[in-house]
Coordinates of C-alpha atoms and ligand atoms in Angstrom, one line a residue:
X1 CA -116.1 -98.2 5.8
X2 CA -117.1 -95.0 7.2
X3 CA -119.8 -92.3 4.9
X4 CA -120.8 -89.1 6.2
X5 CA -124.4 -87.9 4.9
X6 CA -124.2 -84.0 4.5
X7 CA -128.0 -83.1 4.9
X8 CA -129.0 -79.9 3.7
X9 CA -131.9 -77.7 5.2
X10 CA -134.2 -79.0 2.8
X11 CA -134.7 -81.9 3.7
X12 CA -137.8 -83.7 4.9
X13 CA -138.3 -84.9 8.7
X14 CA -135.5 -85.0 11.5
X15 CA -132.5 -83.2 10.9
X16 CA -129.2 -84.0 11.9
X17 CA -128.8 -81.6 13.9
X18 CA -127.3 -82.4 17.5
X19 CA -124.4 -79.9 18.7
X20 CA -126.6 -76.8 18.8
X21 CA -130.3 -75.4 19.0
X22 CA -129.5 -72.7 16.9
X23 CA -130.9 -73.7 13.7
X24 CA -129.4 -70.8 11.3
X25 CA -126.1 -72.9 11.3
X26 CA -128.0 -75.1 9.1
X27 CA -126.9 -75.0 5.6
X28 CA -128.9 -75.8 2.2
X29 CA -127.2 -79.2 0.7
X30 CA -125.5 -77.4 -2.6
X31 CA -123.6 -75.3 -0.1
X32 CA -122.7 -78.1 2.8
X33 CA -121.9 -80.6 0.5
X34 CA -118.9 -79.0 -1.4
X35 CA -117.6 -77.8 2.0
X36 CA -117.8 -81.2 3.7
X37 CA -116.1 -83.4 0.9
X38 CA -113.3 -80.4 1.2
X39 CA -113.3 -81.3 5.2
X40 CA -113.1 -84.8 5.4
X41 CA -111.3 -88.3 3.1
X42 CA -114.5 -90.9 3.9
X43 CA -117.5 -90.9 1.2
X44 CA -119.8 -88.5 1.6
X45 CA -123.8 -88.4 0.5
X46 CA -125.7 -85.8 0.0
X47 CA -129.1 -85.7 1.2
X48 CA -132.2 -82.9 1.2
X49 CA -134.2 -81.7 -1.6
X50 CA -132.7 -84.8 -4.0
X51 CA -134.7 -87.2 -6.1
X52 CA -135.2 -85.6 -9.6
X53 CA -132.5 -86.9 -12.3
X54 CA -130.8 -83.7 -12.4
X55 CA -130.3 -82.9 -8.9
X56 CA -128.6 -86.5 -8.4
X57 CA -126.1 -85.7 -11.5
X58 CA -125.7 -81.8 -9.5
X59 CA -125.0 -83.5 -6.3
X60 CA -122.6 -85.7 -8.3
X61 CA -120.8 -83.1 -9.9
X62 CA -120.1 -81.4 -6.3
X63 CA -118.2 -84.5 -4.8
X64 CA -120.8 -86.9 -3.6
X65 CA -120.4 -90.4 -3.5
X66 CA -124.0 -91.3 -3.2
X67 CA -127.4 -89.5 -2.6
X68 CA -129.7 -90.4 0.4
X69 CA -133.5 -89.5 -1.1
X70 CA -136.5 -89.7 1.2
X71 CA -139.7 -87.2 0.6
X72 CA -139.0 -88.3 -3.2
X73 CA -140.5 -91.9 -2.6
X74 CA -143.4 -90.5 -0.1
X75 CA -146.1 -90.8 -2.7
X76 CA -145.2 -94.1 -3.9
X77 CA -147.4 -96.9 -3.8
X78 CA -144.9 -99.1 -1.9
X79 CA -144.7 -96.3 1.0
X80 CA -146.3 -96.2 4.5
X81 CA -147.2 -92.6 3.9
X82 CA -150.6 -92.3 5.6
X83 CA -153.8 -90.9 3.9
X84 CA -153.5 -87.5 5.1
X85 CA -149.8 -87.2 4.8
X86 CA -150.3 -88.4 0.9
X87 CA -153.2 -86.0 0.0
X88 CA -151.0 -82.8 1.8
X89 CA -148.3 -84.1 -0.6
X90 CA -150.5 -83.8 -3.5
X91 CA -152.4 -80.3 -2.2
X92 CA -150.8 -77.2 -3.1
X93 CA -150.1 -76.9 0.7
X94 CA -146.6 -78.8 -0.5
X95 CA -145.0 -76.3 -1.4
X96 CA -144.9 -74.5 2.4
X97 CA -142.9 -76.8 4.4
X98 CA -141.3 -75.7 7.8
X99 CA -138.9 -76.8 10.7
X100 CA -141.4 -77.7 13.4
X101 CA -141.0 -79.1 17.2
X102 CA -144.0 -79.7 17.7
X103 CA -144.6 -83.0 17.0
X104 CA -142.0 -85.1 18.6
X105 CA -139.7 -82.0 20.8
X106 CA -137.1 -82.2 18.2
X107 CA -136.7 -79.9 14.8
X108 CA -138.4 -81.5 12.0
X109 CA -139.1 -80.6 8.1
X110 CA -143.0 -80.8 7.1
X111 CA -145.8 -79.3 5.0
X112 CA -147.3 -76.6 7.5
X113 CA -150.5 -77.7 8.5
X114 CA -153.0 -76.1 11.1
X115 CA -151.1 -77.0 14.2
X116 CA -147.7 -75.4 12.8
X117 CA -150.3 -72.1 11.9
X118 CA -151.5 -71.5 15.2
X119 CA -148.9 -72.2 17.5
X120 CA -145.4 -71.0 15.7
X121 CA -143.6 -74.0 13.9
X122 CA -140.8 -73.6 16.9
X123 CA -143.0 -73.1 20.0
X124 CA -141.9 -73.8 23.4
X125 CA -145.4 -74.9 24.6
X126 CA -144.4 -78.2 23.0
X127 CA -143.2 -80.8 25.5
X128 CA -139.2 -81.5 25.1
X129 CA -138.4 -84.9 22.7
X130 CA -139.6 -87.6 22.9
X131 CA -142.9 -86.3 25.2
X132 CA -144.4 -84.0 22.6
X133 CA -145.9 -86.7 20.7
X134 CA -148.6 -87.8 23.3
X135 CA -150.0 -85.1 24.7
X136 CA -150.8 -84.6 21.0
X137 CA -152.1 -88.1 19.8
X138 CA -156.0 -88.2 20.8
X139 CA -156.5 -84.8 18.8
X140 CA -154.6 -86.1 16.2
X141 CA -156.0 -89.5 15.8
X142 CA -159.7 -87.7 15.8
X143 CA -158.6 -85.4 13.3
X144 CA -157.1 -88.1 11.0
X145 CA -160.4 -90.4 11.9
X146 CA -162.3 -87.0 9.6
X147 CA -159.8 -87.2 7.1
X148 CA -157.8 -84.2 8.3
X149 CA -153.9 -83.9 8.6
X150 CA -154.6 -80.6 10.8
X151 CA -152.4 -81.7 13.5
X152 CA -150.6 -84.2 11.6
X153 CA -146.4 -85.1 11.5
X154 CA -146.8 -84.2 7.7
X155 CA -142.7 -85.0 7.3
X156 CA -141.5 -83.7 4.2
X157 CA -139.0 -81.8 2.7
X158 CA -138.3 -78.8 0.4
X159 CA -138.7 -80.6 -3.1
X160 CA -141.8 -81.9 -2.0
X161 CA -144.1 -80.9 -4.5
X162 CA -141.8 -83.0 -7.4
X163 CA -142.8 -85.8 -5.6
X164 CA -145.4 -87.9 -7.4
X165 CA -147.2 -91.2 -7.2
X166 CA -144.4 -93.0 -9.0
X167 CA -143.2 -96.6 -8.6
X168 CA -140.5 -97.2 -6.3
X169 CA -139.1 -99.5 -8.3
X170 CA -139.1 -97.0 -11.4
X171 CA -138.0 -94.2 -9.4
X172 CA -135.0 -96.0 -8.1
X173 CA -133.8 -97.4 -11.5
X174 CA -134.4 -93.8 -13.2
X175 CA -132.4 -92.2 -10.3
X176 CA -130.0 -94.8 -10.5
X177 CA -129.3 -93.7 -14.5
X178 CA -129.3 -90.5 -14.0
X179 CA -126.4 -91.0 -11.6
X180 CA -124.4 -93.0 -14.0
X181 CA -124.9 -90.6 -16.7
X182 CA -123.1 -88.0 -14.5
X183 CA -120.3 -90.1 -14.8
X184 CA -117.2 -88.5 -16.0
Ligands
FMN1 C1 -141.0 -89.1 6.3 C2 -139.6 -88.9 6.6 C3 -139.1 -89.5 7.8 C4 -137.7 -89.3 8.2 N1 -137.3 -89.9 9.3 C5 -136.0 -89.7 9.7 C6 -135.5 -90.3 10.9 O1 -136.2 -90.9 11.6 N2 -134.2 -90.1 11.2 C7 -133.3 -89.5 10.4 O2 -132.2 -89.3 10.7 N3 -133.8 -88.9 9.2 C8 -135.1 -89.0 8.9 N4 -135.5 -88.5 7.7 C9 -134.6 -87.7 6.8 C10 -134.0 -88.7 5.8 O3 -133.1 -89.6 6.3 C11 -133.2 -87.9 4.7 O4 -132.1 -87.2 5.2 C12 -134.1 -86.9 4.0 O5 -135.4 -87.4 3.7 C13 -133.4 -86.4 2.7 O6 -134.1 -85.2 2.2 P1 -135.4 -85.2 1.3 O7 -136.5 -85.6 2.2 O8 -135.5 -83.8 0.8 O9 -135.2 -86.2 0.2 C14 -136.9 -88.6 7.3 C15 -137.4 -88.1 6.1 C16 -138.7 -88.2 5.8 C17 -139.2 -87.6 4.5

């Protein structure tokens, strides 16, 4: 069966975003969501700025059949999330987090690090996707090598500073309650 995920502007890393360049049609995901389980008769899951206990019962209560969480778990021990990325997460620089090209050509949610400062999140001196990475890797890999996320992907959405260093497993379960407490 066919599910629709309604991601809001919130959310962390690559958006789904494909029909136009023009970003402002971009809604936050308490707006879209209503709207799009109005539109359409398949499931449809919210995503973006998701992953506390109340937000899953909110997204409930506007129509979704399921949530899609992602800068929620980024802190967890289970996750990939590098050294950098994690201690940005847990700095105070969480809670600015932009749409950015500049890392892979495409528009992208992350903390705003040096890179995103001096160049404009949305500059055109980034290669098109999927060159923009490279030309990018040796200054990033030496900046990582000293510990610095300066010109880091630091992918992460809007809620990011309620993310903490929380089991997966716990998270999941707890998230998991809270979305069958909202159940009416
Ligand atoms: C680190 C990270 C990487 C992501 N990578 C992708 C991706 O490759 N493709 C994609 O469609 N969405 C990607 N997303 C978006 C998620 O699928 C999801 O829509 C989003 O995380 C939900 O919003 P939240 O981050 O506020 O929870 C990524 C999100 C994060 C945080």
């Amino acid at each position: 069966m066919a599910v629709i995920v309604a991601q809001g502007l919130e959310a962390g890393g690559h958006r789904g975003h494909f029909l136009s360049d023009d970003l402002s049609l971009q809604m936050g995901t308490f707006a879209l969501l209503p709207q799009m389980v109005r539109a359409v008769d398949v499931p449809v899951v919210a995503a973006g700025g998701l992953g506390t206990d109340e937000s899953v019962v909110a997204a409930r209560a506007l129509g979704a059949s399921g949530v899609q969480v992602g800068t929620a778990y980024l802190r967890c021990p289970q996750a990939t999330t590098s050294a950098v990325h994690r201690a940005a997460l847990a700095s105070p620089a969480a809670a600015h987090t932009a749409v950015t090209r500049l890392f892979s050509g495409r528009p992208a949610r992350g903390v705003v690090n040096r890179l995103m400062r001096e160049l404009g999140p949305m500059s055109t001196l980034a290669p098109a996707f999927p060159l923009a990475a490279t030309p990018l890797a040796p200054l990033r890999a030496s900046a990582e090598r000293q510990g610095s996320g300066d010109f880091s992907p630091l992918w992460a959405g809007q809620a990011a500073q309620l993310c903490t260093d929380t089991d997966a497993t716990d998270l999941t379960r707890r998230l998991a309650q809270a979305w069958q407490s909202g159940n009416t």
